[in-house]
Coordinates of C-alpha atoms (C1' of nucleotides) in Angstrom, one line a residue:
Chain T
X1170 CA 295.8 102.5 106.1
X1171 CA 296.3 98.8 106.3
X1172 CA 297.6 98.0 102.8
X1173 CA 298.3 94.6 104.2
X1174 CA 299.7 93.0 101.1
X1175 CA 300.6 93.8 97.5
X1176 CA 296.8 93.3 97.1
X1177 CA 296.4 96.9 96.2
X1178 CA 299.1 99.3 95.3
X1179 CA 296.4 101.5 94.0
X1180 CA 295.3 104.7 95.7
X1181 CA 292.4 104.3 98.0
X1182 CA 290.1 106.5 95.8
X1183 CA 290.6 104.1 92.9
X1184 CA 289.9 101.0 95.1
X1185 CA 286.7 102.5 96.2
X1186 CA 285.8 103.5 92.7
X1187 CA 286.6 100.0 91.5
X1188 CA 284.4 98.4 94.2
X1189 CA 281.5 100.6 93.2
X1190 CA 282.1 99.9 89.5
X1191 CA 282.0 96.2 90.1
X1192 CA 278.8 96.5 92.0
X1193 CA 277.2 98.5 89.2
X1194 CA 278.4 96.0 86.5
X1195 CA 277.0 93.1 88.6
X1196 CA 273.7 94.8 88.9
X1197 CA 273.9 95.1 92.6
X1198 CA 273.5 98.7 92.0
X1199 CA 271.1 98.9 89.1
X1200 CA 270.3 101.9 86.9
X1201 CA 268.8 104.7 88.8
X1202 CA 270.0 103.3 92.2
X1203 CA 271.4 105.6 94.8
X1204 CA 275.0 105.1 96.0
X1205 CA 275.9 105.3 99.6
X1206 CA 276.6 108.9 100.6
X1207 CA 280.1 110.3 100.5
X1208 CA 280.2 110.3 104.3
X1209 CA 279.1 106.7 104.5
X1210 CA 281.6 105.5 101.9
X1211 CA 284.4 107.4 103.8
X1212 CA 283.5 105.6 107.0
X1213 CA 283.1 102.2 105.4
X1214 CA 286.6 102.4 103.8
X1215 CA 288.2 104.2 106.7
X1216 CA 289.1 107.2 104.5
X1217 CA 288.5 110.9 104.5
X1218 CA 285.4 112.2 102.9
X1219 CA 287.4 113.9 100.1
X1220 CA 288.8 110.5 99.2
X1221 CA 285.4 108.9 98.8
X1222 CA 284.5 112.0 96.9
X1223 CA 287.4 111.5 94.5
X1224 CA 286.2 107.9 93.9
X1225 CA 282.8 109.2 92.9
X1226 CA 284.4 111.8 90.6
X1227 CA 286.3 109.0 88.8
X1228 CA 283.0 107.2 88.1
X1229 CA 281.3 110.3 87.0
X1230 CA 284.2 111.0 84.6
X1231 CA 283.5 107.6 83.0
X1232 CA 279.8 108.4 82.7
X1233 CA 278.7 105.8 85.1
X1234 CA 277.0 107.9 87.8
X1235 CA 275.6 111.4 88.2
X1236 CA 275.5 113.5 91.4
X1237 CA 272.4 115.4 92.3
X1238 CA 273.0 118.2 94.7
X1239 CA 271.2 117.6 98.0
X1240 CA 269.8 114.2 96.9
X1241 CA 272.7 111.8 96.3
X1242 CA 274.7 110.1 93.7
X1243 CA 272.8 107.8 91.2
X1244 CA 273.7 105.2 88.7
X1245 CA 273.1 106.7 85.3
X1246 CA 270.2 105.4 83.2
X1247 CA 271.2 103.5 80.1
X1248 CA 271.3 105.6 77.0
X1249 CA 268.2 106.1 75.0
X1250 CA 269.5 107.0 71.6
X1251 CA 267.6 109.5 69.6
X1252 CA 268.6 108.4 66.1
X1253 CA 269.1 110.7 63.2
X1254 CA 269.1 108.7 60.1
X1255 CA 271.1 109.8 57.0
X1256 CA 267.8 109.7 55.2
X1257 CA 266.6 112.7 57.3
X1258 CA 267.6 114.8 54.3
X1259 CA 265.6 112.6 52.0
X1260 CA 263.2 114.2 49.6
X1261 CA 260.5 111.7 50.1
X1262 CA 260.4 112.5 53.8
X1263 CA 259.7 116.1 53.0
X1264 CA 256.4 115.3 51.4
X1265 CA 254.9 115.4 54.8
X1266 CA 255.5 119.1 55.1
X1267 CA 257.4 118.5 58.3
X1268 CA 261.0 119.6 58.9
X1269 CA 263.5 116.8 59.5
X1270 CA 263.5 117.2 63.2
X1271 CA 259.8 117.3 63.6
X1272 CA 259.5 114.2 61.5
X1273 CA 262.1 112.3 63.4
X1274 CA 260.5 113.2 66.7
X1275 CA 257.1 112.1 65.4
X1276 CA 258.5 108.8 64.4
X1277 CA 259.7 108.2 67.9
X1278 CA 256.5 109.4 69.5
X1279 CA 258.0 112.5 71.1
X1280 CA 256.9 116.1 71.0
X1281 CA 259.1 118.5 69.2
X1282 CA 259.8 122.1 70.2
X1283 CA 262.1 124.5 68.6
X1284 CA 263.3 127.7 70.2
X1285 CA 264.8 130.3 67.9
X1286 CA 267.8 131.8 69.7
X1287 CA 268.5 134.3 67.0
X1288 CA 268.6 135.2 63.3
X1289 CA 271.5 137.5 62.6
X1290 CA 273.7 138.7 59.8
X1291 CA 277.4 138.2 60.3
X1292 CA 280.8 137.6 58.8
X1293 CA 281.3 133.8 58.8
X1294 CA 284.1 132.1 60.6
X1295 CA 286.7 130.5 58.3
X1296 CA 285.4 127.0 58.6
X1297 CA 281.9 128.0 57.6
X1298 CA 283.1 130.4 54.8
X1299 CA 285.3 127.6 53.4
X1300 CA 282.4 125.2 53.2
X1301 CA 280.0 127.7 51.7
X1302 CA 282.7 128.6 49.2
X1303 CA 282.8 132.2 50.3
X1304 CA 286.1 133.7 49.4
X1305 CA 285.5 137.4 49.7
X1306 CA 286.1 138.0 53.4
X1307 CA 283.7 140.9 53.4
X1308 CA 280.8 138.8 52.3
X1309 CA 278.2 138.1 55.0
X1310 CA 275.9 135.2 55.9
X1311 CA 272.6 134.7 57.7
X1312 CA 273.1 132.8 60.9
X1313 CA 270.0 131.0 62.3
X1314 CA 270.6 129.7 65.7
X1315 CA 268.0 127.2 67.1
X1316 CA 267.6 125.1 70.2
X1317 CA 265.7 121.8 69.7
X1318 CA 263.8 119.9 72.4
X1319 CA 262.2 116.4 72.4
X1320 CA 259.6 116.0 75.1
X1321 CA 260.8 119.3 76.5
X1322 CA 264.3 117.9 77.1
X1323 CA 267.1 119.8 75.2
X1324 CA 268.5 117.6 72.5
X1325 CA 270.6 119.7 70.1
X1326 CA 271.8 123.2 69.3
X1327 CA 271.9 124.0 65.6
X1328 CA 273.5 126.9 63.8
X1329 CA 272.5 127.2 60.1
X1330 CA 274.4 129.5 57.7
X1331 CA 273.1 130.8 54.4
X1332 CA 274.3 133.3 51.9
X1333 CA 273.1 136.7 52.7
X1334 CA 272.3 137.7 49.1
X1335 CA 270.0 134.7 48.8
X1336 CA 268.3 135.0 52.2
X1337 CA 267.9 138.8 52.3
X1338 CA 264.3 139.8 52.4
X1339 CA 262.9 136.3 52.2
X1340 CA 261.2 133.9 54.7
X1341 CA 264.8 132.6 55.3
X1342 CA 265.2 135.6 57.6
X1343 CA 262.0 134.7 59.6
X1344 CA 261.7 132.3 62.5
X1345 CA 259.1 130.3 60.6
X1346 CA 260.5 129.7 57.2
X1347 CA 257.2 128.2 55.8
X1348 CA 256.4 124.7 54.4
X1349 CA 259.2 122.2 54.6
X1350 CA 261.3 124.7 56.5
X1351 CA 264.3 126.4 55.0
X1352 CA 264.9 123.6 52.5
X1353 CA 261.5 124.4 50.9
X1354 CA 262.6 128.0 50.4
X1355 CA 266.0 127.1 49.2
X1356 CA 264.5 124.7 46.6
X1357 CA 262.4 127.6 45.3
X1358 CA 265.6 129.5 44.9
X1359 CA 266.9 126.8 42.6
X1360 CA 268.9 124.6 45.0
X1361 CA 267.9 121.0 44.8
X1362 CA 269.7 119.0 47.5
X1363 CA 271.5 116.2 45.8
X1364 CA 274.4 115.4 48.1
X1365 CA 275.2 116.0 51.7
X1366 CA 278.6 116.0 53.4
X1367 CA 278.7 115.5 57.2
X1368 CA 281.8 115.9 59.2
X1369 CA 281.5 114.3 62.6
X1370 CA 283.6 114.9 65.7
X1371 CA 283.2 114.5 69.5
X1372 CA 284.5 116.5 72.3
X1373 CA 283.7 117.8 75.8
X1374 CA 281.1 120.6 75.8
X1375 CA 281.9 124.2 76.5
X1376 CA 280.3 125.6 79.7
X1377 CA 277.8 127.4 77.5
X1378 CA 276.8 124.2 75.7
X1379 CA 276.6 122.3 79.0
X1380 CA 274.2 124.9 80.2
X1381 CA 272.0 125.0 77.1
X1382 CA 271.8 121.2 76.9
X1383 CA 271.5 120.6 80.6
X1384 CA 274.5 118.3 80.5
X1385 CA 275.7 116.6 83.6
X1386 CA 279.5 116.4 84.0
X1387 CA 281.1 113.7 82.0
X1388 CA 278.8 113.7 79.0
X1389 CA 280.5 114.6 75.7
X1390 CA 278.9 116.2 72.7
X1391 CA 278.7 115.1 69.1
X1392 CA 279.3 117.8 66.6
X1393 CA 278.2 117.5 63.0
X1394 CA 279.3 120.1 60.5
X1395 CA 276.8 119.5 57.7
X1396 CA 277.0 120.9 54.1
X1397 CA 274.2 120.6 51.5
X1398 CA 275.2 120.4 47.9
X1399 CA 272.8 121.3 45.0
X1400 CA 272.4 119.8 41.5
X1401 CA 275.6 121.5 40.4
X1402 CA 277.4 120.2 43.5
X1403 CA 277.7 123.7 44.8
X1404 CA 277.2 124.2 48.6
X1405 CA 274.2 126.3 49.5
X1406 CA 273.7 125.6 53.2
X1407 CA 276.0 124.8 56.1
X1408 CA 274.9 123.8 59.6
X1409 CA 276.7 123.0 62.8
X1410 CA 274.8 120.5 65.0
X1411 CA 275.8 120.0 68.6
X1412 CA 274.1 117.0 70.2
X1413 CA 274.3 115.6 73.7
X1414 CA 276.1 112.3 73.1
X1415 CA 274.3 110.3 75.7
X1416 CA 271.0 110.7 73.9
X1417 CA 272.1 110.8 70.3
X1418 CA 273.2 108.2 67.8
X1419 CA 273.9 109.0 64.2
X1420 CA 273.0 106.5 61.5
X1421 CA 274.5 106.6 58.0
X1422 CA 273.6 104.1 55.4
X1423 CA 275.2 104.6 52.0
X1424 CA 276.1 102.9 48.8
X1425 CA 279.7 101.9 48.2
X1426 CA 280.7 103.7 45.1
Chain C
X1292 CA 288.8 137.1 99.2
X1293 CA 287.6 140.6 98.2
X1294 CA 284.3 139.8 96.5
X1295 CA 283.9 143.5 96.3
X1296 CA 280.7 143.5 94.3
X1297 CA 278.2 141.2 92.7
X1298 CA 281.1 140.8 90.3
X1299 CA 281.5 137.2 91.2
X1300 CA 279.1 135.1 93.1
X1301 CA 280.9 132.1 91.6
X1302 CA 283.1 129.7 93.6
X1303 CA 286.8 130.7 93.6
X1304 CA 287.8 127.6 91.7
X1305 CA 285.5 128.6 88.8
X1306 CA 286.8 132.1 88.8
X1307 CA 290.4 130.8 88.5
X1308 CA 289.3 128.5 85.8
X1309 CA 287.6 131.2 83.9
X1310 CA 290.6 133.5 84.1
X1311 CA 292.8 130.7 82.7
X1312 CA 290.2 129.9 80.0
X1313 CA 290.2 133.5 78.9
X1314 CA 294.0 133.6 78.8
X1315 CA 294.0 130.5 76.6
X1316 CA 291.3 131.9 74.3
X1317 CA 293.1 135.1 73.9
X1318 CA 296.3 133.3 73.0
X1319 CA 298.2 134.6 76.0
X1320 CA 298.6 130.9 76.8
X1321 CA 299.1 129.3 73.5
X1322 CA 299.0 125.6 72.6
X1323 CA 301.6 123.7 74.4
X1324 CA 302.3 126.4 76.9
X1325 CA 302.8 125.6 80.6
X1326 CA 300.3 127.0 83.1
X1327 CA 301.5 128.4 86.4
X1328 CA 302.0 125.6 89.0
X1329 CA 299.1 124.7 91.3
X1330 CA 301.0 126.2 94.2
X1331 CA 301.7 129.4 92.3
X1332 CA 298.0 129.8 91.3
X1333 CA 296.9 129.2 94.9
X1334 CA 299.2 132.0 96.1
X1335 CA 298.2 134.3 93.3
X1336 CA 294.5 134.0 94.1
X1337 CA 294.9 133.7 97.8
X1338 CA 293.4 130.2 97.9
X1339 CA 294.4 126.8 99.1
X1340 CA 296.2 124.6 96.7
X1341 CA 293.3 122.2 96.4
X1342 CA 291.2 125.1 95.1
X1343 CA 293.6 125.9 92.4
X1344 CA 293.7 122.2 91.7
X1345 CA 290.0 122.1 91.3
X1346 CA 290.2 125.0 88.8
X1347 CA 292.6 123.0 86.7
X1348 CA 290.4 119.9 86.9
X1349 CA 287.5 122.0 85.4
X1350 CA 289.7 122.9 82.5
X1351 CA 290.9 119.4 82.0
X1352 CA 287.3 118.2 82.0
X1353 CA 286.6 120.6 79.1
X1354 CA 289.6 119.2 77.2
X1355 CA 291.5 122.4 77.3
X1356 CA 294.6 121.3 79.3
X1357 CA 296.4 118.2 80.3
X1358 CA 298.4 117.6 83.4
X1359 CA 301.8 115.9 83.2
X1360 CA 302.9 114.4 86.4
X1361 CA 306.1 116.0 87.7
X1362 CA 306.2 118.4 84.8
X1363 CA 303.3 120.8 84.9
X1364 CA 299.9 121.5 83.3
X1365 CA 299.9 122.3 79.6
X1366 CA 297.5 123.8 77.1
X1367 CA 296.4 121.0 74.9
X1368 CA 297.5 121.0 71.3
X1369 CA 294.8 121.7 68.7
X1370 CA 293.2 118.7 67.2
X1371 CA 294.8 117.1 64.3
X1372 CA 292.0 115.2 62.8
X1373 CA 292.7 111.9 61.2
X1374 CA 289.9 111.7 58.7
X1375 CA 288.2 108.5 57.8
X1376 CA 286.2 109.2 54.7
X1377 CA 283.0 107.3 53.8
X1378 CA 284.9 106.3 50.7
X1379 CA 287.3 104.2 52.8
X1380 CA 285.1 101.2 51.8
X1381 CA 285.3 102.1 48.2
X1382 CA 286.2 99.5 45.7
X1383 CA 288.5 101.7 43.6
X1384 CA 290.6 102.4 46.7
X1385 CA 291.2 98.7 47.1
X1386 CA 293.0 98.4 43.8
X1387 CA 296.1 99.5 45.6
X1388 CA 296.1 96.2 47.5
X1389 CA 296.2 98.2 50.7
X1390 CA 293.7 97.8 53.5
X1391 CA 291.6 100.9 54.2
X1392 CA 293.6 101.9 57.3
X1393 CA 297.0 101.7 55.6
X1394 CA 295.7 103.6 52.6
X1395 CA 294.3 106.4 54.8
X1396 CA 297.6 106.6 56.7
X1397 CA 299.6 106.7 53.5
X1398 CA 297.5 109.6 52.2
X1399 CA 298.3 111.5 55.3
X1400 CA 302.0 110.7 55.2
X1401 CA 301.9 108.6 58.4
X1402 CA 303.3 105.2 59.1
X1403 CA 300.7 102.5 59.9
X1404 CA 301.1 99.7 62.4
X1405 CA 298.5 97.1 63.3
X1406 CA 298.8 94.9 66.4
X1407 CA 296.6 91.9 66.5
X1408 CA 295.2 91.6 70.0
X1409 CA 293.5 88.3 69.3
X1410 CA 291.5 86.1 66.9
X1411 CA 289.0 84.1 68.7
X1412 CA 285.8 82.1 68.3
X1413 CA 283.0 83.2 70.5
X1414 CA 279.2 83.6 70.9
X1415 CA 278.4 87.1 69.8
X1416 CA 276.8 89.7 72.0
X1417 CA 273.2 90.6 71.1
X1418 CA 274.0 93.8 69.3
X1419 CA 276.5 92.0 67.0
X1420 CA 274.3 89.0 66.5
X1421 CA 271.4 91.2 65.5
X1422 CA 273.4 93.1 62.9
X1423 CA 274.9 89.9 61.4
X1424 CA 271.4 88.5 61.4
X1425 CA 272.4 85.6 63.5
X1426 CA 269.2 84.2 65.2
X1427 CA 270.4 80.9 66.5
X1428 CA 271.9 81.7 69.9
X1429 CA 274.3 78.8 69.6
X1430 CA 275.9 80.1 66.5
X1431 CA 279.4 81.4 66.9
X1432 CA 281.5 84.1 65.2
X1433 CA 285.1 84.9 64.6
X1434 CA 286.2 87.9 66.6
X1435 CA 289.3 89.7 65.2
X1436 CA 290.6 92.3 67.6
X1437 CA 293.1 94.8 66.4
X1438 CA 294.9 97.8 67.6
X1439 CA 295.8 100.5 65.1
X1440 CA 298.7 103.0 65.3
X1441 CA 299.6 106.0 63.1
X1442 CA 303.2 107.1 63.6
X1443 CA 303.3 104.7 66.6
X1444 CA 300.5 106.6 68.3
X1445 CA 297.4 104.6 69.1
X1446 CA 294.5 105.7 67.0
X1447 CA 291.8 103.1 67.2
X1448 CA 290.7 99.8 68.5
X1449 CA 288.7 97.6 66.1
X1450 CA 286.8 94.4 66.7
X1451 CA 285.6 92.7 63.6
X1452 CA 283.0 89.9 63.6
X1453 CA 282.5 87.3 60.9
X1454 CA 280.4 84.2 60.6
X1455 CA 282.2 81.2 61.9
X1456 CA 281.1 78.9 59.2
X1457 CA 282.5 81.2 56.5
X1458 CA 285.8 82.1 58.3
X1459 CA 286.7 78.6 59.6
X1460 CA 289.8 77.2 58.1
X1461 CA 290.4 80.3 55.8
X1462 CA 292.9 83.1 55.9
X1463 CA 290.1 85.0 57.8
X1464 CA 291.4 83.2 60.9
X1465 CA 295.0 84.4 60.3
X1466 CA 296.5 87.7 61.4
X1467 CA 297.5 88.4 57.9
X1468 CA 294.4 87.9 55.8
X1469 CA 296.2 88.4 52.4
X1470 CA 295.7 90.9 49.6
X1471 CA 293.2 93.6 50.3
X1472 CA 292.7 92.3 53.8
X1473 CA 289.6 90.5 55.0
X1474 CA 287.5 92.2 52.3
X1475 CA 289.5 90.5 49.7
X1476 CA 288.8 87.1 51.2
X1477 CA 285.1 87.9 51.8
X1478 CA 284.8 88.9 48.1
X1479 CA 286.2 85.5 47.1
X1480 CA 283.4 84.0 49.3
X1481 CA 280.9 85.8 47.2
X1482 CA 280.2 88.9 49.2
X1483 CA 280.5 92.1 47.2
X1484 CA 280.2 95.1 49.4
X1485 CA 277.4 97.2 48.0
X1486 CA 276.2 99.2 51.0
X1487 CA 277.5 100.0 54.4
X1488 CA 275.6 101.1 57.6
X1489 CA 277.5 103.0 60.2
X1490 CA 276.0 103.7 63.6
X1491 CA 277.9 106.5 65.4
X1492 CA 278.0 107.4 69.1
X1493 CA 280.3 109.1 71.5
X1494 CA 281.0 108.5 75.2
X1495 CA 283.7 108.6 77.8
X1496 CA 286.1 105.7 77.5
X1497 CA 286.3 102.7 79.8
X1498 CA 289.5 102.5 81.9
X1499 CA 290.6 99.7 79.6
X1500 CA 290.1 101.8 76.5
X1501 CA 291.8 104.8 78.1
X1502 CA 294.8 102.6 78.7
X1503 CA 295.0 101.1 75.2
X1504 CA 294.5 104.4 73.5
X1505 CA 296.8 106.3 75.9
X1506 CA 294.0 108.8 76.6
X1507 CA 294.4 111.7 78.9
X1508 CA 291.4 112.4 81.2
X1509 CA 288.7 114.4 79.5
X1510 CA 289.0 112.9 76.0
X1511 CA 285.9 111.1 74.8
X1512 CA 285.8 108.2 72.3
X1513 CA 283.9 107.9 69.1
X1514 CA 282.3 104.5 68.6
X1515 CA 281.3 103.3 65.1
X1516 CA 279.3 100.1 64.7
X1517 CA 279.8 99.2 61.1
X1518 CA 277.8 96.7 59.0
X1519 CA 278.8 95.7 55.5
X1520 CA 276.0 94.6 53.2
X1521 CA 276.5 92.4 50.1
X1522 CA 274.8 92.4 46.7
X1523 CA 271.8 90.8 48.2
X1524 CA 271.8 93.4 51.0
X1525 CA 272.7 90.7 53.5
X1526 CA 275.1 91.6 56.2
X1527 CA 278.4 89.7 56.1
X1528 CA 280.7 91.6 58.4
X1529 CA 280.3 93.8 61.5
X1530 CA 283.0 95.9 63.1
X1531 CA 283.1 98.0 66.2
X1532 CA 285.6 100.9 65.9
X1533 CA 286.6 102.8 69.0
X1534 CA 288.5 106.0 68.1
X1535 CA 290.0 108.7 70.3
X1536 CA 287.9 111.6 69.6
X1537 CA 290.6 114.3 69.8
X1538 CA 292.4 112.8 66.8
X1539 CA 289.5 111.5 64.8
X1540 CA 287.0 113.1 62.5
X1541 CA 284.5 111.1 60.4
X1542 CA 283.5 112.3 57.0
X1543 CA 280.4 111.0 55.3
X1544 CA 279.4 112.2 51.8
X1545 CA 276.4 110.6 50.4
X1546 CA 273.6 111.2 47.8
X1547 CA 270.2 112.3 48.9
X1548 CA 267.9 109.6 47.7
Chain P
dA641 C1' 317.9 118.7 95.2
dA642 C1' 314.1 121.2 93.8
dG643 C1' 309.9 121.6 91.6
dT644 C1' 305.9 119.5 89.8
dG645 C1' 301.4 117.0 90.0
dG646 C1' 298.9 112.9 92.7
dT647 C1' 296.9 111.6 96.8
dC648 C1' 295.2 112.1 101.4
dT649 C1' 293.6 113.9 106.0
dA650 C1' 290.3 116.2 109.3
dG651 C1' 288.1 119.3 109.8
dA652 C1' 284.6 123.6 108.2
dC653 C1' 280.6 126.1 106.1
dC654 C1' 277.3 126.5 102.3
dA655 C1' 273.4 125.2 99.1
dC656 C1' 270.0 122.1 98.0
dC657 C1' 266.4 118.6 98.9
dT658 C1' 263.3 115.7 101.6
dG659 C1' 260.5 114.5 105.3
Chain I
dA162 C1' 265.8 119.6 110.9
dG163 C1' 268.7 116.6 109.1
dG164 C1' 271.0 114.5 105.3
dT165 C1' 273.1 115.2 100.9
dG166 C1' 276.5 117.0 97.7
dG167 C1' 279.6 121.5 96.6
dT168 C1' 283.3 124.1 98.1
dC169 C1' 287.2 125.3 100.8
dT170 C1' 291.3 125.3 104.1
dA171 C1' 296.0 124.2 105.7
dG172 C1' 298.5 121.2 106.1
dA173 C1' 301.2 116.3 104.8
dC174 C1' 303.6 112.7 102.2
dC175 C1' 304.4 110.3 97.7
dA176 C1' 305.8 109.8 92.7
dC177 C1' 307.7 111.7 88.8
dT178 C1' 310.7 114.9 86.1
dT179 C1' 314.4 118.0 85.4
dA180 C1' 318.6 120.1 86.3

DNA sequence: AAGTGGTCTAGACCACCTG
DNA sequence: AGGTGGTCTAGACCACTTA
């Protein structure tokens, strides 16, 4: 290790990472380009392979590159955001008969696919119970768990929770809930959606989520806890959306009251 | 390594990580608790220290633990979300004379501090120019860059962009923009905020952001690109908020139109 | 001084992918 | 078959924290 001057007090792995980062930002390594192999980097910088590997890990952690086993390390493609507008709940958009996801996909020229992972009856977790205003801790809910794909790429996982006494024996218990999806059925039950409340957070995925969403390391998820309020401002539906953050943007446009 | 059955085809590092994850989820290792040292884990599982280290890296990547140099590895404290309601732009909240951030901090019983990182004149980037409806690529904007703290902990970095011809020579060029902050001055200029548009995304921080926000590895950021629209639905202010995701939740409540 | 994590070396074998 | 990343070993020294 030369470390000839005060030039770099930094660890070698960081210097290698910095050099690569600069090359990426300058466009010398453009999106999709392959980085030199770990062994090549190690030799170039006179370091052990593990040190070059650590440099690549730093870049992956920043979301700049992704490693493909057996192929190489590649500069990540720029984000193509799949936007979910706040008007996805809008009544006028439901006149098409499409569910919000299918409508958004169609707008963007993508094919939509929805896998039903399960429809079960269960005791809700405290955060769900609170938002559905369920106070009796014996009361159960219906949990509909779905997996959404756009152009066959996984985009989001959604868990929807409804009161058991309302859903019991209706199409709300079936994979295909009929025209306009579950909101159509809920409207027939007397719940007109008049306001929505979305609570948004971001975090790293659990291993389970990483698997379901096909997430490479270093990609966070956006979590939206959504509550629908009816004409009496009573909650009648709560959903938890988990989106892969590198393909999702959320857009909210609202009046200042 | 016993590997007595098909019990675990997984790498040793993942098995160690899984064991620790289970202990955390069961509460055997509660929030703030110290994990066994890397050397202790290595011995316990009959692995090299680097392997135990890799296990801890996996947990850190999932946001479960944080390493403190020279002290140990600790289970991360649960998130204390600092909520920014959609009503933070609300007119009625401005009657206090407080800026939105100071108001929100006060509500939560925290002290607010705002560092001004710079107020400069510059040519806007394309995404800012587009949202401010600036089409002449010579036209400049004022860029106010601030750093916000709650209880002296960094919470967000905010860049606010205003038209140069409106801000020039006014309090909008000063660190202290006067009563009600910049929105007070903009209202005097004839811009009544009637709608807002927030575009939300999440990603891993740049090294610069990690430094400014004091982010441990494995914590993503929430980015909000905010546009204020006036009574003519013309944009008059654009801001880019960068929040640390482990302390920030966003709440939007809006009517379904 | 002792213990902790941070970095690094110089190997090794395995799993995956491409020619 | 040969190259790539994925995992692992058994050491070493450094930087930081605590007692």
